[in-house]
Coordinates of C-alpha atoms in Angstrom, one line a residue:
M1 CA 104.0 39.8 84.2
K2 CA 104.3 35.9 84.3
T3 CA 104.0 33.5 80.6
Y4 CA 102.6 30.2 81.0
K5 CA 103.1 27.9 77.6
F6 CA 101.0 25.2 76.9
K7 CA 101.2 23.3 73.9
I8 CA 97.5 23.7 71.6
K9 CA 95.8 19.7 71.2
I10 CA 95.7 21.0 67.2
R11 CA 92.6 19.7 65.2
D12 CA 92.3 20.5 61.0
A13 CA 89.4 22.9 61.8
L14 CA 91.2 25.0 64.1
E15 CA 94.3 24.9 62.5
N16 CA 92.3 26.5 59.3
K17 CA 91.2 29.3 61.8
I18 CA 94.7 29.8 63.3
E19 CA 96.0 29.8 59.8
N20 CA 93.2 32.4 58.7
Q21 CA 94.3 34.9 61.9
L22 CA 98.1 34.5 61.2
G23 CA 96.9 35.4 57.2
C24 CA 94.8 38.3 58.2
T25 CA 97.2 40.0 60.7
R26 CA 100.4 39.5 58.5
L27 CA 98.2 41.7 55.8
V28 CA 97.1 44.4 58.0
Y29 CA 101.2 44.7 59.4
N30 CA 102.6 45.1 56.0
L31 CA 99.6 47.3 54.4
A32 CA 100.6 49.2 57.3
L33 CA 103.9 49.2 56.6
E34 CA 103.3 50.4 53.0
T35 CA 101.2 53.0 54.2
K36 CA 103.6 54.4 56.5
E37 CA 106.6 54.3 54.7
E38 CA 104.5 55.9 51.7
S39 CA 103.8 58.9 54.0
F40 CA 107.4 59.2 55.3
K41 CA 108.6 59.8 51.4
K42 CA 105.8 62.6 51.5
G43 CA 106.7 64.2 54.6
V44 CA 104.0 63.0 56.5
K45 CA 104.4 61.3 59.7
L46 CA 101.6 58.7 60.6
S47 CA 101.3 57.5 64.0
K48 CA 99.7 54.4 65.4
F49 CA 96.2 55.8 65.8
D50 CA 96.1 57.5 62.5
L51 CA 96.8 53.7 60.8
I52 CA 94.1 52.3 63.6
K53 CA 91.4 54.7 62.0
Q54 CA 92.0 53.0 58.8
L55 CA 90.7 49.8 59.5
P56 CA 87.2 50.4 59.1
E57 CA 88.0 50.9 55.8
L58 CA 90.4 48.2 55.2
K59 CA 87.7 45.8 56.3
K60 CA 85.3 46.7 53.4
E61 CA 87.9 46.1 51.3
F62 CA 88.8 43.1 52.6
K63 CA 85.7 41.8 54.2
W64 CA 87.3 38.4 55.9
L65 CA 89.4 40.8 58.0
S66 CA 86.1 40.6 60.1
N67 CA 87.1 37.0 60.8
V68 CA 89.6 38.5 63.5
H69 CA 88.4 40.4 66.7
S70 CA 89.6 44.2 66.3
Q71 CA 91.7 44.7 69.1
T72 CA 94.1 41.7 67.6
L73 CA 94.0 44.0 64.4
Q74 CA 94.8 47.1 66.5
G75 CA 97.7 45.3 68.3
T76 CA 99.0 44.3 64.7
I77 CA 99.8 47.8 63.9
E78 CA 100.9 48.3 67.9
R79 CA 103.8 45.6 67.2
L80 CA 105.0 47.5 64.0
E81 CA 105.0 50.6 65.9
K82 CA 107.3 49.1 68.9
R83 CA 109.6 47.9 65.7
Y84 CA 110.0 51.6 64.7
D85 CA 110.5 52.8 67.9
K86 CA 113.4 50.4 68.4
F87 CA 114.4 51.4 65.2
F88 CA 115.0 55.2 66.2
L89 CA 116.0 54.1 69.6
D90 CA 118.8 52.2 68.2
L91 CA 120.0 55.0 65.5
K92 CA 120.2 57.5 68.3
K93 CA 122.3 55.2 70.4
G94 CA 124.8 54.5 67.3
I95 CA 123.7 50.8 67.0
A96 CA 123.5 49.3 63.9
T97 CA 120.3 48.3 62.7
S98 CA 117.7 48.3 60.1
K99 CA 114.0 49.6 59.3
P100 CA 111.0 47.1 59.9
K101 CA 110.7 44.8 56.8
F102 CA 107.9 43.5 55.3
A103 CA 106.4 40.6 57.3
K104 CA 106.6 36.6 54.9
K105 CA 104.6 34.2 55.6
K106 CA 107.0 31.7 56.7
K107 CA 108.3 33.9 59.4
W108 CA 104.9 35.4 60.9
S109 CA 104.5 33.1 63.3
S110 CA 102.5 34.4 65.9
V111 CA 99.0 36.2 66.8
E112 CA 98.1 38.3 69.9
Y113 CA 94.9 38.7 71.6
K114 CA 93.8 41.1 74.5
S115 CA 92.1 39.9 77.8
S116 CA 88.9 41.1 76.2
A117 CA 89.1 38.1 73.4
V118 CA 89.8 35.5 76.1
K119 CA 87.7 34.3 78.2
Y120 CA 89.5 30.9 80.5
T121 CA 87.6 29.2 83.5
G122 CA 90.6 27.6 85.0
N123 CA 90.3 24.2 83.1
S124 CA 92.5 22.9 80.3
E125 CA 90.3 24.9 77.6
I126 CA 90.1 28.6 76.9
S127 CA 87.6 30.5 74.6
I128 CA 89.2 33.0 72.2
S129 CA 86.8 35.1 70.2
K130 CA 86.7 34.8 66.4
I131 CA 88.3 31.4 67.1
G132 CA 86.4 29.4 69.3
R133 CA 87.5 26.8 72.2
I134 CA 91.0 25.7 72.1
K135 CA 92.0 22.7 73.9
F136 CA 95.4 22.6 75.7
F137 CA 98.2 20.2 77.2
K138 CA 97.7 21.9 80.7
S139 CA 101.1 21.3 82.6
R140 CA 100.4 23.9 85.7
E141 CA 97.8 26.4 86.9
V142 CA 97.6 29.9 85.7
E143 CA 98.2 32.3 88.2
G144 CA 97.1 35.9 88.2
E145 CA 94.9 38.0 85.8
I146 CA 95.2 37.2 82.1
K147 CA 96.4 40.1 80.1
I148 CA 97.4 38.8 76.6
V149 CA 97.2 35.5 75.4
R150 CA 99.4 34.3 72.1
I151 CA 98.9 31.7 69.4
V152 CA 102.3 30.7 68.5
K153 CA 103.4 28.5 65.6
K154 CA 106.4 26.6 65.7
A155 CA 108.5 23.6 64.1
D156 CA 106.3 21.1 65.9
G157 CA 102.9 22.6 66.4
Y158 CA 100.9 25.5 67.8
Y159 CA 101.8 26.7 71.3
L160 CA 99.3 29.1 73.8
N161 CA 101.4 31.6 75.9
I162 CA 99.4 32.8 78.6
V163 CA 100.5 36.1 79.8
T164 CA 99.4 37.4 83.6
D165 CA 99.9 40.2 86.0
K166 CA 101.5 37.3 88.4
D167 CA 105.0 38.4 89.6
F168 CA 107.8 36.1 90.2
D169 CA 108.4 35.8 94.0
K170 CA 111.9 37.5 94.5
C171 CA 114.8 36.1 97.2
D172 CA 114.3 38.6 100.4
N173 CA 117.5 37.4 101.9
Q174 CA 119.4 41.0 100.8
A175 CA 122.5 39.1 99.9
T176 CA 124.2 40.7 96.9
V177 CA 126.7 39.2 93.8
G178 CA 128.6 40.5 90.8
I179 CA 128.8 38.6 87.9
D180 CA 130.8 38.4 85.0
L181 CA 129.9 37.0 81.7
G182 CA 131.9 35.4 79.8
L183 CA 132.9 32.6 76.8
K184 CA 135.6 30.7 78.7
Y185 CA 132.5 30.4 81.4
F186 CA 129.5 31.7 80.9
L187 CA 129.4 33.3 84.2
V188 CA 131.4 33.3 87.2
T189 CA 130.0 35.3 90.8
S190 CA 132.5 37.2 92.7
D191 CA 131.5 34.4 95.8
G192 CA 133.9 32.6 93.5
E193 CA 131.3 29.9 91.7
Y194 CA 131.2 28.9 88.3
F195 CA 128.8 28.1 85.8
E196 CA 130.0 26.3 82.6
N197 CA 129.6 27.6 79.0
I198 CA 127.6 24.4 77.5
K199 CA 128.1 25.5 74.0
T200 CA 124.8 24.4 72.7
L201 CA 125.3 25.1 69.0
K202 CA 128.8 23.4 69.0
R203 CA 127.1 20.2 70.4
F204 CA 124.6 19.9 67.3
Q205 CA 126.8 21.1 64.9
E206 CA 127.5 17.8 63.1
K207 CA 123.9 17.2 63.1
L208 CA 123.2 20.3 61.7
R209 CA 126.0 20.0 58.8
I210 CA 124.5 16.2 57.9
E211 CA 121.0 17.5 57.6
N212 CA 122.0 20.5 55.7
R213 CA 123.8 18.6 53.1
K214 CA 121.0 16.1 52.9
L215 CA 118.8 19.3 51.9
S216 CA 121.2 20.5 49.5
R217 CA 120.7 17.1 47.6
K218 CA 116.8 17.4 47.4
K219 CA 115.2 18.7 44.4
K220 CA 114.2 22.5 45.4
F221 CA 110.7 23.3 46.2
S222 CA 109.8 19.8 46.3
N223 CA 107.5 17.6 49.0
N224 CA 110.9 16.2 50.1
F225 CA 112.5 19.2 50.1
Y226 CA 110.1 21.1 52.6
K227 CA 110.2 17.6 54.7
Q228 CA 113.7 18.4 55.2
V229 CA 113.7 21.6 55.6
N230 CA 110.9 20.9 58.5
K231 CA 113.6 18.6 60.3
I232 CA 116.1 21.2 60.2
K233 CA 113.6 23.6 62.0
L234 CA 112.9 20.9 64.7
L235 CA 116.8 20.6 65.2
Y236 CA 117.2 24.6 65.7
L237 CA 114.1 24.4 67.7
K238 CA 115.6 21.2 69.9
I239 CA 118.9 23.8 70.0
S240 CA 116.9 26.8 71.1
R241 CA 115.0 24.7 73.9
V242 CA 118.2 23.1 75.3
R243 CA 120.0 26.9 75.6
K244 CA 117.0 28.2 77.0
D245 CA 116.5 25.5 79.5
Y246 CA 120.1 26.0 80.8
L247 CA 119.4 29.8 81.2
H248 CA 116.8 29.3 83.2
K249 CA 118.4 27.1 85.5
V250 CA 121.0 29.3 86.1
S251 CA 119.2 32.7 86.6
S252 CA 116.7 30.4 88.8
K253 CA 119.6 29.5 90.8
L254 CA 121.0 32.7 91.1
A255 CA 117.4 34.6 92.1
K256 CA 116.8 32.2 95.0
N257 CA 120.2 33.0 96.4
Y258 CA 120.7 36.8 95.9
S259 CA 118.4 39.3 96.1
I260 CA 120.7 41.8 94.0
I261 CA 122.5 41.2 91.1
V262 CA 125.4 43.4 89.8
C263 CA 126.6 43.2 86.3
E264 CA 128.3 44.9 83.3
D265 CA 125.9 47.2 81.0
L266 CA 127.1 45.3 77.9
N267 CA 126.6 46.4 74.5
I268 CA 125.7 42.8 73.2
S269 CA 124.6 43.8 69.6
Q270 CA 127.9 45.9 69.0
M271 CA 129.8 42.9 70.4
I272 CA 128.2 40.1 68.0
Q273 CA 129.6 42.4 65.5
Q274 CA 132.9 41.4 66.2
K275 CA 135.0 39.0 63.9
G276 CA 135.5 35.8 65.1
F277 CA 133.2 36.0 68.2
S278 CA 129.9 36.6 66.9
K279 CA 128.6 32.9 66.7
D280 CA 130.0 32.1 70.1
I281 CA 128.6 35.3 71.8
S282 CA 125.2 34.4 70.1
D283 CA 125.4 30.9 71.5
V284 CA 125.7 31.8 74.8
S285 CA 122.5 34.7 74.6
W286 CA 123.6 37.3 77.3
G287 CA 120.9 39.2 76.3
S288 CA 118.1 36.7 77.0
F289 CA 119.8 35.7 80.1
L290 CA 119.6 39.1 81.5
E291 CA 116.1 40.0 80.9
M292 CA 115.5 36.3 82.8
L293 CA 117.8 37.7 85.6
N294 CA 115.7 41.1 85.6
Y295 CA 112.4 39.7 85.9
K296 CA 113.5 36.8 88.2
T297 CA 115.2 39.2 90.6
N298 CA 116.7 43.0 91.0
L299 CA 119.2 43.3 88.6
V300 CA 121.8 46.1 88.5
K301 CA 123.7 47.1 85.6
V302 CA 127.3 48.9 86.0
D303 CA 130.0 50.6 84.0
A304 CA 131.7 48.0 81.9
K305 CA 135.0 50.1 81.1
Y306 CA 137.9 48.3 82.0
S307 CA 136.5 45.9 84.2
S308 CA 138.6 42.9 82.7
Q309 CA 141.9 45.3 83.5
E310 CA 141.3 46.6 87.0
C311 CA 142.9 44.7 90.3
N312 CA 139.9 44.1 92.6
S313 CA 142.7 44.2 95.4
C314 CA 144.2 47.1 94.8
G315 CA 142.4 49.0 92.0
H316 CA 145.6 49.3 89.2
I317 CA 144.3 49.3 85.8
S318 CA 146.1 47.9 83.1
K319 CA 146.3 45.7 80.1
E320 CA 149.5 43.8 81.6
N321 CA 147.4 42.8 84.6
R322 CA 145.7 40.2 82.0
P323 CA 148.5 38.1 80.3
T324 CA 146.2 35.6 79.1
Q325 CA 142.4 35.1 78.8
E326 CA 142.1 33.2 82.0
L327 CA 144.7 34.7 83.9
F328 CA 144.7 37.6 86.0
K329 CA 148.1 38.9 87.7
C330 CA 148.3 42.3 89.0
V331 CA 151.8 44.2 87.7
K332 CA 151.3 46.6 90.6
C333 CA 150.5 44.4 93.9
G334 CA 151.0 40.7 92.4
H335 CA 147.2 39.7 93.5
S336 CA 146.6 36.6 90.7
G337 CA 143.9 34.2 90.2
N338 CA 141.4 33.5 87.7
A339 CA 140.5 37.0 85.2
D340 CA 136.7 36.1 85.1
E341 CA 136.4 36.0 89.1
N342 CA 138.4 38.9 89.4
A343 CA 136.2 41.1 87.0
S344 CA 132.9 39.7 88.6
K345 CA 134.7 41.3 92.4
V346 CA 135.7 44.3 90.2
I347 CA 132.3 44.8 89.0
F348 CA 130.6 43.9 92.4
S349 CA 132.7 46.7 94.2
R350 CA 131.2 49.0 91.4
L351 CA 127.3 48.7 93.0
N352 CA 128.0 51.9 94.9
N353 CA 130.4 53.7 93.0

């Protein structure tokens, strides 16, 4: 699956329709969540199909829900079901988690349409049921059959995400490499290639501090207050885009050179809870990076246990092998080098173990 993202050429009438769609889907999501929770209390478990069957009655009560395609409303309930599935899966794995929460207006920012509600002829215009024609800035050709279309609201406008069945062309040279993710270096390969940690958030820390200080001086809920809030949102959006751009560049470079990439099976959500490292781990976005690698190439995860303490030369495992964060020196055979590069070679060696 491949996603193409384009900025929508917005106009007042179109913006009103999109906002209406967002409001309708948010209502359905919150009502479905409320119904599901009330049923849980009574000992009744409702499936997504039980909730979807209630939509016709809901449309009679809220007639304006007819302004949204029926499959989009059904998709909203499926969206809720996926969040419950993730919640129960995290509980089963022992990962810190929380139940799905009611959607707030300012955080409900996307609406999804299945292919049956979409018509696209190949130009810079797309037609969506109940909305009409949407013009967008077409920066590249859309390849493959359209499966899903999303309209996403961001701080700087509305975007069109077109998901197709087109797969990424994967490298076929049969080369394999091990990688170690870290904080000193973002990534080190078993072939000795180092990728810097660009520390995106730290680069914008001073700007964020200044803009947040300006916000604290504004009268709460005034026009100037909301203008300043939007400035901060735009800044966070820029941080996100700078980070994502770097992740795409690194993942694409690796995917072009290697057909199989071996990495540690990390419990990132648990690692983020560590005091003193949570902000840095969140900033490097290992989870997003591994997702990119997963669809761009063949990603294999191996056991992460003791990979930072094991010598890639003789296999000896000891805490003393790593006297500092950066240096690795085996107390048994004397092998020494960069700790992250040593770990990447250990990870690579575990591929067939």
